[in-house]
Amino acid sequence: NLFRKPVSAAAIQGVRRFFDNSPRAEVPPGYDPHVVAGALVAYLAALPEPLLTFELYAAFMACGGIVVEAASGGAIGGGAAGAGAAAGRGGDEREELDADMD
């Protein structure tokens, strides 16, 4: 998996410095894709707010048909997500997605 192979912090910092100095540059040939992926993960982790904001998280998940449990214990999601949960498929789909991630 591209994002699971450990890479050196120094290599990631080198890629980050490259893009800090040339934000519109393309990745030069020969860069290890795992290092570039690590730099991307580091960049995304450093953002002040996630790309998929907390406020809209349930809506993003509902687009994929995934029911999200609210902190109060109720399900959040509509459309296909609500229909899937009503048919008893909501939890199974989430377990399948989790299994695919491993």
Short mmCIF file of C-alpha atoms in Angstrom, two decimals:
data_model
loop_
_atom_site.label_atom_id
_atom_site.label_comp_id
_atom_site.label_asym_id
_atom_site.label_seq_id
_atom_site.Cartn_x
_atom_site.Cartn_y
_atom_site.Cartn_z
CA ASN A 1 0.00 0.00 0.00
CA LEU A 2 1.34 3.40 -1.00
CA PHE A 3 0.68 5.10 2.34
CA ARG A 4 1.84 2.27 4.61
CA LYS A 5 5.49 1.84 3.66
CA PRO A 6 7.70 3.65 6.18
CA VAL A 7 10.03 6.27 4.73
CA SER A 8 12.66 8.48 6.29
CA ALA A 9 11.60 11.79 7.81
CA ALA A 10 14.58 13.45 6.11
CA ALA A 11 13.37 12.31 2.68
CA ILE A 12 9.87 13.62 3.40
CA GLN A 13 11.30 16.96 4.56
CA GLY A 14 13.30 17.17 1.32
CA VAL A 15 10.16 16.73 -0.78
CA ARG A 16 8.27 19.24 1.37
CA ARG A 17 11.07 21.82 0.93
CA PHE A 18 11.03 21.18 -2.83
CA PHE A 19 7.31 21.95 -3.04
CA ASP A 20 7.55 24.86 -0.60
CA ASN A 21 10.03 26.48 -3.00
CA SER A 22 8.19 25.46 -6.18
CA PRO A 23 4.49 24.96 -5.35
CA ARG A 24 3.45 24.50 -8.99
CA ALA A 25 6.27 22.12 -9.85
CA GLU A 26 5.69 18.54 -10.87
CA VAL A 27 7.33 15.67 -9.05
CA PRO A 28 10.64 15.10 -10.82
CA PRO A 29 11.30 11.64 -12.25
CA GLY A 30 13.09 9.32 -9.89
CA TYR A 31 11.35 10.36 -6.66
CA ASP A 32 10.19 7.42 -4.58
CA PRO A 33 6.36 7.50 -4.70
CA HIS A 34 6.28 6.42 -1.06
CA VAL A 35 8.24 9.52 -0.06
CA VAL A 36 5.92 11.77 -2.09
CA ALA A 37 2.89 10.08 -0.50
CA GLY A 38 4.45 10.58 2.95
CA ALA A 39 4.97 14.27 2.18
CA LEU A 40 1.33 14.55 1.09
CA VAL A 41 0.14 12.93 4.32
CA ALA A 42 2.35 15.29 6.35
CA TYR A 43 0.96 18.29 4.46
CA LEU A 44 -2.64 17.22 4.98
CA ALA A 45 -1.99 16.55 8.68
CA ALA A 46 -0.57 20.06 9.08
CA LEU A 47 -3.66 21.79 7.67
CA PRO A 48 -5.54 23.84 10.29
CA GLU A 49 -8.83 22.20 9.27
CA PRO A 50 -9.32 18.88 7.44
CA LEU A 51 -10.24 18.97 3.76
CA LEU A 52 -13.45 17.13 4.64
CA THR A 53 -14.56 19.41 7.46
CA PHE A 54 -15.98 18.06 10.68
CA GLU A 55 -19.12 20.11 10.07
CA LEU A 56 -19.83 18.32 6.78
CA TYR A 57 -18.44 14.87 7.68
CA ALA A 58 -21.85 13.18 7.92
CA ALA A 59 -22.92 14.67 4.59
CA PHE A 60 -19.74 13.40 2.88
CA MET A 61 -20.30 9.93 4.32
CA ALA A 62 -23.96 9.98 3.28
CA CYS A 63 -22.84 10.62 -0.33
CA GLY A 64 -21.04 7.30 -0.16
CA GLY A 65 -24.01 5.54 1.39
CA ILE A 66 -22.37 5.24 4.82
CA VAL A 67 -24.43 5.86 7.93
CA VAL A 68 -22.53 7.73 10.64
CA GLU A 69 -23.53 7.33 14.27
CA ALA A 70 -24.00 10.70 15.97
CA ALA A 71 -22.48 11.37 19.38
CA SER A 72 -26.02 11.16 20.78
CA GLY A 73 -26.33 7.62 19.41
CA GLY A 74 -28.64 8.40 16.50
CA ALA A 75 -27.82 7.71 12.89
CA ILE A 76 -26.90 10.59 10.62
CA GLY A 77 -27.26 10.33 6.87
CA GLY A 78 -29.92 10.41 4.27
CA GLY A 79 -30.74 9.13 0.84
CA ALA A 80 -28.99 5.87 0.10
CA ALA A 81 -27.42 5.78 3.55
CA GLY A 82 -30.77 5.95 5.28
CA ALA A 83 -32.23 3.34 2.94
CA GLY A 84 -29.26 1.04 3.52
CA ALA A 85 -29.59 1.34 7.28
CA ALA A 86 -33.33 0.74 7.09
CA ALA A 87 -32.69 -2.43 5.12
CA GLY A 88 -30.17 -3.55 7.73
CA ARG A 89 -27.13 -3.09 5.52
CA GLY A 90 -25.52 0.02 7.10
CA GLY A 91 -23.26 -1.77 9.59
CA ASP A 92 -22.30 -4.54 7.15
CA GLU A 93 -21.13 -2.03 4.55
CA ARG A 94 -19.06 -0.19 7.15
CA GLU A 95 -17.44 -3.47 8.26
CA GLU A 96 -16.67 -4.35 4.63
CA LEU A 97 -15.05 -0.94 4.12
CA ASP A 98 -13.00 -1.37 7.28
CA ALA A 99 -11.90 -4.83 6.14
CA ASP A 100 -10.87 -3.42 2.74
CA MET A 101 -8.70 -0.83 4.47
CA ASP A 102 -6.64 -3.52 6.24
#
